[in-house]
């Protein structure tokens, strides 16, 4: 039996939809409850934004989330609410990070700790990432990216999910145990295929834009032509394995409406036996919506033939000028203007290029120069230029 809980009490609902996707996978619960603004005796619920909402199947908690939107009308009838699980904190928060010699599991723990989000079970990859830099990327996309890097080694696809209030990472495409049969569970079914997502050639470059090689799917190229992508080799990573993992064939999709089963959710796989549409075999759930109304449970599933991973965050690649930055040390020689508060590693730094009266010193001497008066008296007068020091 499906139940909704708010502030330690079970609330009566008219209709509820529990849904999610295998990408940007914050699951949400939308529900409507009876409401009457004109009857003082009517037990109206004063549900507020930020309130915790729980969805249960008997004693099994399926969902924990906070109310993120609500719709109220003056008419007698219902009020509608939408709650999202805690994954939306990772989706809507961004940051800049540099990680060295860490596994995807360790990086995920550090990212979640930064947002005070508890971590649950994380898929173990035992893959070491030598170095990765993110600049203003979402936390969710950063987690997806580091686990995507492990795919070339483990041959597995990973997916972040919420386990109650905890962030977990699972192997995407594991069996849900659900089998749908024509004439028994399925009420509607259709399918389509497209070449919109094809990648059948990946060119490999080094960081100096020199071509190192390429990986091709000759069979798809002969059928559909060339759809090319590019990959820049990273230190300590097998470039050919990564390039192979980027190849994508023709995408087949299907939509199924069937009697509901709470195990059939995005990121899992199901088996279908439907000879009428040819939907027979194992399929991957890319989106699901479970509707509970009048003691009935119906689910709408979007299915894919292939288990595909998300791209994740863009990796920050320093420019040539940034790579040429000098390392900051006390003994380093530096240049400065007396009427500024910045010292530079080179006369050619864009912040001071062409300026006259540049003075020469060392970093240790610049650190000793203090502000003589005002509210910042006693503090360092000069700081290192962010453009030319690292």
GROMACS .gro file of C-alpha atoms in nm:
model
  390
    1UNK     CA    1   0.000   0.000   0.000
    2UNK     CA    2   0.135   0.343  -0.102
    3UNK     CA    3   0.135   0.609   0.172
    4UNK     CA    4   0.264   0.967   0.208
    5UNK     CA    5   0.402   1.093   0.538
    6UNK     CA    6   0.440   1.454   0.657
    7UNK     CA    7   0.539   1.565   1.008
    8UNK     CA    8   0.499   1.216   1.152
    9UNK     CA    9   0.146   1.174   1.020
   10UNK     CA   10   0.003   0.992   0.720
   11UNK     CA   11  -0.180   1.227   0.487
   12UNK     CA   12  -0.467   1.146   0.255
   13UNK     CA   13  -0.389   1.213  -0.112
   14UNK     CA   14  -0.609   1.208  -0.421
   15UNK     CA   15  -0.332   1.145  -0.673
   16UNK     CA   16   0.046   1.103  -0.655
   17UNK     CA   17   0.315   1.072  -0.922
   18UNK     CA   18   0.663   0.943  -0.837
   19UNK     CA   19   0.910   0.994  -1.121
   20UNK     CA   20   1.272   1.012  -1.227
   21UNK     CA   21   1.517   0.979  -1.515
   22UNK     CA   22   1.854   0.813  -1.561
   23UNK     CA   23   2.011   1.154  -1.634
   24UNK     CA   24   2.007   1.451  -1.395
   25UNK     CA   25   1.839   1.195  -1.175
   26UNK     CA   26   1.676   1.382  -0.891
   27UNK     CA   27   1.356   1.188  -0.827
   28UNK     CA   28   1.044   1.383  -0.745
   29UNK     CA   29   0.704   1.326  -0.594
   30UNK     CA   30   0.406   1.537  -0.699
   31UNK     CA   31   0.080   1.491  -0.511
   32UNK     CA   32  -0.256   1.657  -0.453
   33UNK     CA   33  -0.450   1.658  -0.126
   34UNK     CA   34  -0.804   1.769  -0.037
   35UNK     CA   35  -0.838   2.132   0.074
   36UNK     CA   36  -1.123   2.365   0.172
   37UNK     CA   37  -1.033   2.725   0.262
   38UNK     CA   38  -1.393   2.812   0.359
   39UNK     CA   39  -1.462   2.539   0.613
   40UNK     CA   40  -1.288   2.603   0.947
   41UNK     CA   41  -1.363   2.246   1.054
   42UNK     CA   42  -1.194   2.094   0.749
   43UNK     CA   43  -0.854   1.940   0.843
   44UNK     CA   44  -0.643   2.143   0.599
   45UNK     CA   45  -0.273   2.059   0.597
   46UNK     CA   46  -0.038   2.358   0.618
   47UNK     CA   47   0.246   2.208   0.416
   48UNK     CA   48   0.527   2.460   0.364
   49UNK     CA   49   0.822   2.492   0.126
   50UNK     CA   50   1.116   2.297   0.266
   51UNK     CA   51   0.903   2.051   0.462
   52UNK     CA   52   1.014   1.687   0.449
   53UNK     CA   53   0.789   1.443   0.261
   54UNK     CA   54   0.819   1.064   0.271
   55UNK     CA   55   0.673   0.809   0.029
   56UNK     CA   56   0.623   0.457   0.160
   57UNK     CA   57   0.522   0.125   0.014
   58UNK     CA   58   0.391  -0.041   0.330
   59UNK     CA   59   0.695  -0.021   0.563
   60UNK     CA   60   0.947   0.036   0.283
   61UNK     CA   61   1.050   0.401   0.237
   62UNK     CA   62   1.076   0.473  -0.137
   63UNK     CA   63   1.147   0.846  -0.129
   64UNK     CA   64   1.257   1.128   0.101
   65UNK     CA   65   1.248   1.485  -0.026
   66UNK     CA   66   1.168   1.846   0.048
   67UNK     CA   67   0.874   2.046  -0.086
   68UNK     CA   68   1.010   2.272  -0.361
   69UNK     CA   69   0.686   2.409  -0.507
   70UNK     CA   70   0.316   2.427  -0.427
   71UNK     CA   71   0.003   2.548  -0.603
   72UNK     CA   72  -0.294   2.689  -0.417
   73UNK     CA   73  -0.628   2.805  -0.554
   74UNK     CA   74  -0.919   2.983  -0.388
   75UNK     CA   75  -1.166   2.721  -0.503
   76UNK     CA   76  -1.274   2.427  -0.292
   77UNK     CA   77  -1.091   2.114  -0.403
   78UNK     CA   78  -0.724   2.028  -0.383
   79UNK     CA   79  -0.378   2.172  -0.331
   80UNK     CA   80  -0.084   2.041  -0.530
   81UNK     CA   81   0.275   1.997  -0.412
   82UNK     CA   82   0.606   1.889  -0.562
   83UNK     CA   83   0.887   1.744  -0.352
   84UNK     CA   84   1.236   1.664  -0.478
   85UNK     CA   85   1.494   1.435  -0.322
   86UNK     CA   86   1.827   1.565  -0.194
   87UNK     CA   87   1.999   1.506  -0.528
   88UNK     CA   88   1.875   1.848  -0.638
   89UNK     CA   89   2.128   2.005  -0.397
   90UNK     CA   90   2.406   1.844  -0.603
   91UNK     CA   91   2.239   1.948  -0.929
   92UNK     CA   92   2.192   2.312  -0.830
   93UNK     CA   93   2.523   2.368  -0.647
   94UNK     CA   94   2.848   2.437  -0.830
   95UNK     CA   95   3.213   2.470  -0.737
   96UNK     CA   96   3.575   2.476  -0.850
   97UNK     CA   97   3.802   2.187  -0.747
   98UNK     CA   98   4.135   2.025  -0.824
   99UNK     CA   99   4.188   1.658  -0.736
  100UNK     CA  100   4.512   1.459  -0.762
  101UNK     CA  101   4.567   1.085  -0.732
  102UNK     CA  102   4.221   1.000  -0.604
  103UNK     CA  103   3.956   0.743  -0.691
  104UNK     CA  104   3.603   0.841  -0.800
  105UNK     CA  105   3.482   0.713  -0.462
  106UNK     CA  106   3.716   0.943  -0.266
  107UNK     CA  107   3.634   1.244  -0.484
  108UNK     CA  108   3.260   1.181  -0.438
  109UNK     CA  109   3.301   1.171  -0.059
  110UNK     CA  110   3.492   1.501  -0.060
  111UNK     CA  111   3.234   1.672  -0.282
  112UNK     CA  112   2.941   1.557  -0.069
  113UNK     CA  113   3.119   1.655   0.253
  114UNK     CA  114   3.159   2.005   0.110
  115UNK     CA  115   2.777   2.031   0.091
  116UNK     CA  116   2.716   1.851   0.423
  117UNK     CA  117   2.543   1.565   0.240
  118UNK     CA  118   2.578   1.215   0.383
  119UNK     CA  119   2.727   0.946   0.161
  120UNK     CA  120   2.584   0.596   0.132
  121UNK     CA  121   2.727   0.294  -0.055
  122UNK     CA  122   2.951   0.395  -0.347
  123UNK     CA  123   3.033   0.164  -0.637
  124UNK     CA  124   3.396   0.057  -0.599
  125UNK     CA  125   3.610   0.118  -0.907
  126UNK     CA  126   3.966   0.088  -0.768
  127UNK     CA  127   4.065   0.336  -1.040
  128UNK     CA  128   4.314   0.614  -0.968
  129UNK     CA  129   4.263   0.951  -1.140
  130UNK     CA  130   4.605   1.121  -1.161
  131UNK     CA  131   4.469   1.475  -1.193
  132UNK     CA  132   4.139   1.642  -1.275
  133UNK     CA  133   4.033   2.006  -1.252
  134UNK     CA  134   3.678   2.143  -1.254
  135UNK     CA  135   3.592   2.511  -1.285
  136UNK     CA  136   3.241   2.620  -1.180
  137UNK     CA  137   3.077   2.285  -1.254
  138UNK     CA  138   2.777   2.132  -1.076
  139UNK     CA  139   2.854   1.880  -0.801
  140UNK     CA  140   2.634   1.621  -0.970
  141UNK     CA  141   2.815   1.656  -1.303
  142UNK     CA  142   3.154   1.632  -1.132
  143UNK     CA  143   3.056   1.300  -0.972
  144UNK     CA  144   2.928   1.173  -1.307
  145UNK     CA  145   3.252   1.277  -1.480
  146UNK     CA  146   3.492   1.108  -1.236
  147UNK     CA  147   3.293   0.785  -1.247
  148UNK     CA  148   3.278   0.807  -1.626
  149UNK     CA  149   3.659   0.807  -1.625
  150UNK     CA  150   3.650   0.472  -1.447
  151UNK     CA  151   3.432   0.322  -1.723
  152UNK     CA  152   3.727   0.277  -1.960
  153UNK     CA  153   3.893   0.048  -1.704
  154UNK     CA  154   3.600  -0.129  -1.538
  155UNK     CA  155   3.376  -0.147  -1.849
  156UNK     CA  156   3.085  -0.050  -1.623
  157UNK     CA  157   2.848   0.247  -1.633
  158UNK     CA  158   2.771   0.429  -1.310
  159UNK     CA  159   2.488   0.647  -1.186
  160UNK     CA  160   2.440   0.864  -0.874
  161UNK     CA  161   2.116   0.796  -0.684
  162UNK     CA  162   1.961   0.899  -0.353
  163UNK     CA  163   1.922   0.632  -0.087
  164UNK     CA  164   1.691   0.817   0.152
  165UNK     CA  165   1.899   1.120   0.252
  166UNK     CA  166   2.228   0.963   0.142
  167UNK     CA  167   2.403   0.994  -0.195
  168UNK     CA  168   2.500   0.658  -0.344
  169UNK     CA  169   2.652   0.552  -0.674
  170UNK     CA  170   2.529   0.232  -0.837
  171UNK     CA  171   2.621   0.032  -1.144
  172UNK     CA  172   2.369   0.148  -1.402
  173UNK     CA  173   2.158  -0.111  -1.580
  174UNK     CA  174   2.144  -0.376  -1.308
  175UNK     CA  175   1.830  -0.589  -1.324
  176UNK     CA  176   1.518  -0.467  -1.147
  177UNK     CA  177   1.379  -0.821  -1.156
  178UNK     CA  178   1.067  -0.695  -1.337
  179UNK     CA  179   0.927  -0.889  -1.634
  180UNK     CA  180   0.643  -0.738  -1.839
  181UNK     CA  181   0.435  -0.956  -2.069
  182UNK     CA  182   0.203  -0.871  -2.357
  183UNK     CA  183  -0.163  -0.918  -2.262
  184UNK     CA  184  -0.080  -0.950  -1.895
  185UNK     CA  185   0.101  -0.637  -1.770
  186UNK     CA  186   0.137  -0.411  -2.075
  187UNK     CA  187  -0.153  -0.187  -2.176
  188UNK     CA  188   0.027   0.024  -2.441
  189UNK     CA  189   0.365  -0.001  -2.617
  190UNK     CA  190   0.548   0.170  -2.903
  191UNK     CA  191   0.907   0.212  -3.020
  192UNK     CA  192   1.126   0.427  -3.246
  193UNK     CA  193   1.489   0.448  -3.353
  194UNK     CA  194   1.715   0.742  -3.448
  195UNK     CA  195   2.067   0.825  -3.563
  196UNK     CA  196   2.068   1.158  -3.377
  197UNK     CA  197   2.313   1.037  -3.111
  198UNK     CA  198   2.560   0.842  -3.328
  199UNK     CA  199   2.935   0.875  -3.273
  200UNK     CA  200   3.121   0.634  -3.503
  201UNK     CA  201   3.466   0.794  -3.513
  202UNK     CA  202   3.678   0.938  -3.231
  203UNK     CA  203   4.005   1.119  -3.306
  204UNK     CA  204   4.267   1.118  -3.030
  205UNK     CA  205   4.490   1.424  -2.976
  206UNK     CA  206   4.759   1.520  -2.727
  207UNK     CA  207   4.752   1.848  -2.534
  208UNK     CA  208   4.945   2.018  -2.818
  209UNK     CA  209   4.665   1.930  -3.063
  210UNK     CA  210   4.878   1.670  -3.243
  211UNK     CA  211   4.677   1.377  -3.374
  212UNK     CA  212   4.779   1.050  -3.207
  213UNK     CA  213   4.530   0.814  -3.364
  214UNK     CA  214   4.163   0.733  -3.406
  215UNK     CA  215   3.900   0.473  -3.319
  216UNK     CA  216   3.628   0.390  -3.573
  217UNK     CA  217   3.315   0.182  -3.606
  218UNK     CA  218   3.351   0.088  -3.974
  219UNK     CA  219   3.016  -0.090  -3.986
  220UNK     CA  220   2.825   0.219  -3.875
  221UNK     CA  221   3.035   0.448  -4.096
  222UNK     CA  222   2.946   0.240  -4.403
  223UNK     CA  223   2.574   0.258  -4.312
  224UNK     CA  224   2.536   0.614  -4.182
  225UNK     CA  225   2.849   0.811  -4.273
  226UNK     CA  226   3.096   0.973  -4.034
  227UNK     CA  227   2.982   1.129  -3.706
  228UNK     CA  228   3.306   1.235  -3.541
  229UNK     CA  229   3.404   1.330  -3.189
  230UNK     CA  230   3.745   1.413  -3.037
  231UNK     CA  231   3.935   1.316  -2.724
  232UNK     CA  232   4.248   1.476  -2.573
  233UNK     CA  233   4.474   1.217  -2.412
  234UNK     CA  234   4.515   1.245  -2.037
  235UNK     CA  235   4.817   1.140  -1.836
  236UNK     CA  236   4.793   0.789  -1.693
  237UNK     CA  237   4.481   0.703  -1.897
  238UNK     CA  238   4.448   0.449  -2.180
  239UNK     CA  239   4.333   0.679  -2.460
  240UNK     CA  240   4.210   0.399  -2.688
  241UNK     CA  241   3.986   0.255  -2.419
  242UNK     CA  242   3.835   0.596  -2.352
  243UNK     CA  243   3.782   0.659  -2.724
  244UNK     CA  244   3.611   0.320  -2.765
  245UNK     CA  245   3.377   0.402  -2.477
  246UNK     CA  246   3.271   0.719  -2.663
  247UNK     CA  247   3.137   0.529  -2.967
  248UNK     CA  248   2.757   0.525  -2.986
  249UNK     CA  249   2.539   0.342  -3.237
  250UNK     CA  250   2.185   0.410  -3.359
  251UNK     CA  251   1.963   0.478  -3.060
  252UNK     CA  252   1.642   0.280  -3.016
  253UNK     CA  253   1.375   0.400  -2.776
  254UNK     CA  254   1.043   0.266  -2.657
  255UNK     CA  255   0.750   0.376  -2.445
  256UNK     CA  256   0.551   0.132  -2.236
  257UNK     CA  257   0.243   0.177  -2.017
  258UNK     CA  258   0.187  -0.111  -1.778
  259UNK     CA  259   0.057  -0.217  -1.441
  260UNK     CA  260   0.285  -0.059  -1.185
  261UNK     CA  261   0.582  -0.220  -1.015
  262UNK     CA  262   0.786   0.000  -0.778
  263UNK     CA  263   1.105  -0.189  -0.870
  264UNK     CA  264   1.092  -0.054  -1.225
  265UNK     CA  265   1.277   0.276  -1.190
  266UNK     CA  266   1.529   0.472  -1.397
  267UNK     CA  267   1.879   0.328  -1.411
  268UNK     CA  268   1.755  -0.030  -1.382
  269UNK     CA  269   1.684  -0.283  -1.657
  270UNK     CA  270   1.370  -0.487  -1.721
  271UNK     CA  271   1.267  -0.778  -1.941
  272UNK     CA  272   0.978  -0.749  -2.186
  273UNK     CA  273   0.789  -1.011  -2.382
  274UNK     CA  274   0.577  -0.834  -2.645
  275UNK     CA  275   0.571  -0.995  -2.989
  276UNK     CA  276   0.325  -0.736  -3.127
  277UNK     CA  277   0.586  -0.455  -3.126
  278UNK     CA  278   0.900  -0.666  -3.127
  279UNK     CA  279   0.985  -0.547  -2.776
  280UNK     CA  280   1.128  -0.874  -2.655
  281UNK     CA  281   1.447  -0.889  -2.448
  282UNK     CA  282   1.628  -0.675  -2.193
  283UNK     CA  283   1.577  -0.298  -2.192
  284UNK     CA  284   1.712  -0.009  -1.986
  285UNK     CA  285   1.478   0.234  -1.813
  286UNK     CA  286   1.572   0.593  -1.905
  287UNK     CA  287   1.266   0.758  -1.747
  288UNK     CA  288   0.977   0.642  -1.530
  289UNK     CA  289   0.653   0.786  -1.392
  290UNK     CA  290   0.450   0.590  -1.139
  291UNK     CA  291   0.094   0.714  -1.087
  292UNK     CA  292  -0.106   0.621  -0.778
  293UNK     CA  293  -0.476   0.707  -0.787
  294UNK     CA  294  -0.796   0.540  -0.663
  295UNK     CA  295  -0.605   0.237  -0.534
  296UNK     CA  296  -0.449   0.177  -0.876
  297UNK     CA  297  -0.082   0.189  -0.977
  298UNK     CA  298   0.008   0.255  -1.341
  299UNK     CA  299   0.361   0.319  -1.471
  300UNK     CA  300   0.486   0.484  -1.788
  301UNK     CA  301   0.839   0.382  -1.884
  302UNK     CA  302   1.078   0.518  -2.145
  303UNK     CA  303   1.316   0.242  -2.250
  304UNK     CA  304   1.649   0.221  -2.434
  305UNK     CA  305   1.817  -0.073  -2.605
  306UNK     CA  306   2.163   0.041  -2.491
  307UNK     CA  307   2.296   0.131  -2.148
  308UNK     CA  308   2.445   0.479  -2.194
  309UNK     CA  309   2.637   0.696  -1.949
  310UNK     CA  310   2.609   1.072  -1.906
  311UNK     CA  311   2.892   1.301  -2.015
  312UNK     CA  312   2.923   1.482  -1.683
  313UNK     CA  313   3.114   1.802  -1.610
  314UNK     CA  314   3.357   1.971  -1.846
  315UNK     CA  315   3.717   1.924  -1.737
  316UNK     CA  316   3.919   2.241  -1.701
  317UNK     CA  317   4.228   2.255  -1.924
  318UNK     CA  318   4.480   2.533  -1.842
  319UNK     CA  319   4.578   2.753  -2.136
  320UNK     CA  320   4.939   2.772  -2.254
  321UNK     CA  321   4.988   3.100  -2.069
  322UNK     CA  322   4.851   2.948  -1.749
  323UNK     CA  323   5.075   2.645  -1.785
  324UNK     CA  324   5.367   2.887  -1.818
  325UNK     CA  325   5.295   3.051  -1.481
  326UNK     CA  326   5.591   3.056  -1.243
  327UNK     CA  327   5.574   2.874  -0.915
  328UNK     CA  328   5.548   3.112  -0.621
  329UNK     CA  329   5.826   3.083  -0.361
  330UNK     CA  330   5.986   3.326  -0.113
  331UNK     CA  331   6.310   3.339  -0.314
  332UNK     CA  332   6.136   3.421  -0.644
  333UNK     CA  333   6.222   3.743  -0.820
  334UNK     CA  334   5.928   3.977  -0.873
  335UNK     CA  335   5.823   4.312  -1.019
  336UNK     CA  336   5.584   4.574  -0.885
  337UNK     CA  337   5.462   4.934  -0.902
  338UNK     CA  338   5.466   5.141  -0.586
  339UNK     CA  339   5.117   5.278  -0.652
  340UNK     CA  340   4.966   4.927  -0.679
  341UNK     CA  341   4.923   4.639  -0.435
  342UNK     CA  342   5.023   4.349  -0.664
  343UNK     CA  343   5.359   4.195  -0.751
  344UNK     CA  344   5.427   3.997  -1.070
  345UNK     CA  345   5.652   3.713  -1.182
  346UNK     CA  346   5.737   3.872  -1.515
  347UNK     CA  347   5.759   4.215  -1.674
  348UNK     CA  348   5.552   4.074  -1.961
  349UNK     CA  349   5.249   3.996  -1.743
  350UNK     CA  350   4.946   4.159  -1.909
  351UNK     CA  351   4.865   4.338  -1.583
  352UNK     CA  352   5.189   4.538  -1.593
  353UNK     CA  353   5.315   4.511  -1.952
  354UNK     CA  354   5.429   4.848  -2.088
  355UNK     CA  355   5.420   5.015  -1.748
  356UNK     CA  356   5.709   5.238  -1.655
  357UNK     CA  357   5.884   5.260  -1.317
  358UNK     CA  358   5.858   4.886  -1.250
  359UNK     CA  359   6.061   4.802  -0.942
  360UNK     CA  360   6.240   4.472  -0.876
  361UNK     CA  361   6.235   4.276  -0.553
  362UNK     CA  362   6.183   3.926  -0.412
  363UNK     CA  363   5.866   3.765  -0.282
  364UNK     CA  364   5.998   3.740   0.074
  365UNK     CA  365   6.069   4.115   0.081
  366UNK     CA  366   5.726   4.198  -0.060
  367UNK     CA  367   5.562   3.995   0.217
  368UNK     CA  368   5.737   4.211   0.476
  369UNK     CA  369   5.594   4.539   0.345
  370UNK     CA  370   5.296   4.638   0.561
  371UNK     CA  371   5.019   4.897   0.533
  372UNK     CA  372   5.122   5.196   0.742
  373UNK     CA  373   4.787   5.349   0.830
  374UNK     CA  374   4.409   5.304   0.817
  375UNK     CA  375   4.186   5.017   0.924
  376UNK     CA  376   4.416   4.764   0.754
  377UNK     CA  377   4.727   4.891   0.929
  378UNK     CA  378   4.980   4.614   0.984
  379UNK     CA  379   4.846   4.389   0.709
  380UNK     CA  380   5.048   4.300   0.398
  381UNK     CA  381   5.043   4.573   0.137
  382UNK     CA  382   5.116   4.354  -0.167
  383UNK     CA  383   4.966   4.030  -0.294
  384UNK     CA  384   5.071   3.793  -0.575
  385UNK     CA  385   4.922   3.847  -0.921
  386UNK     CA  386   4.681   3.562  -0.999
  387UNK     CA  387   4.757   3.588  -1.372
  388UNK     CA  388   5.129   3.509  -1.362
  389UNK     CA  389   5.189   3.308  -1.041
  390UNK     CA  390   5.072   2.958  -0.957
   0.00000   0.00000   0.00000
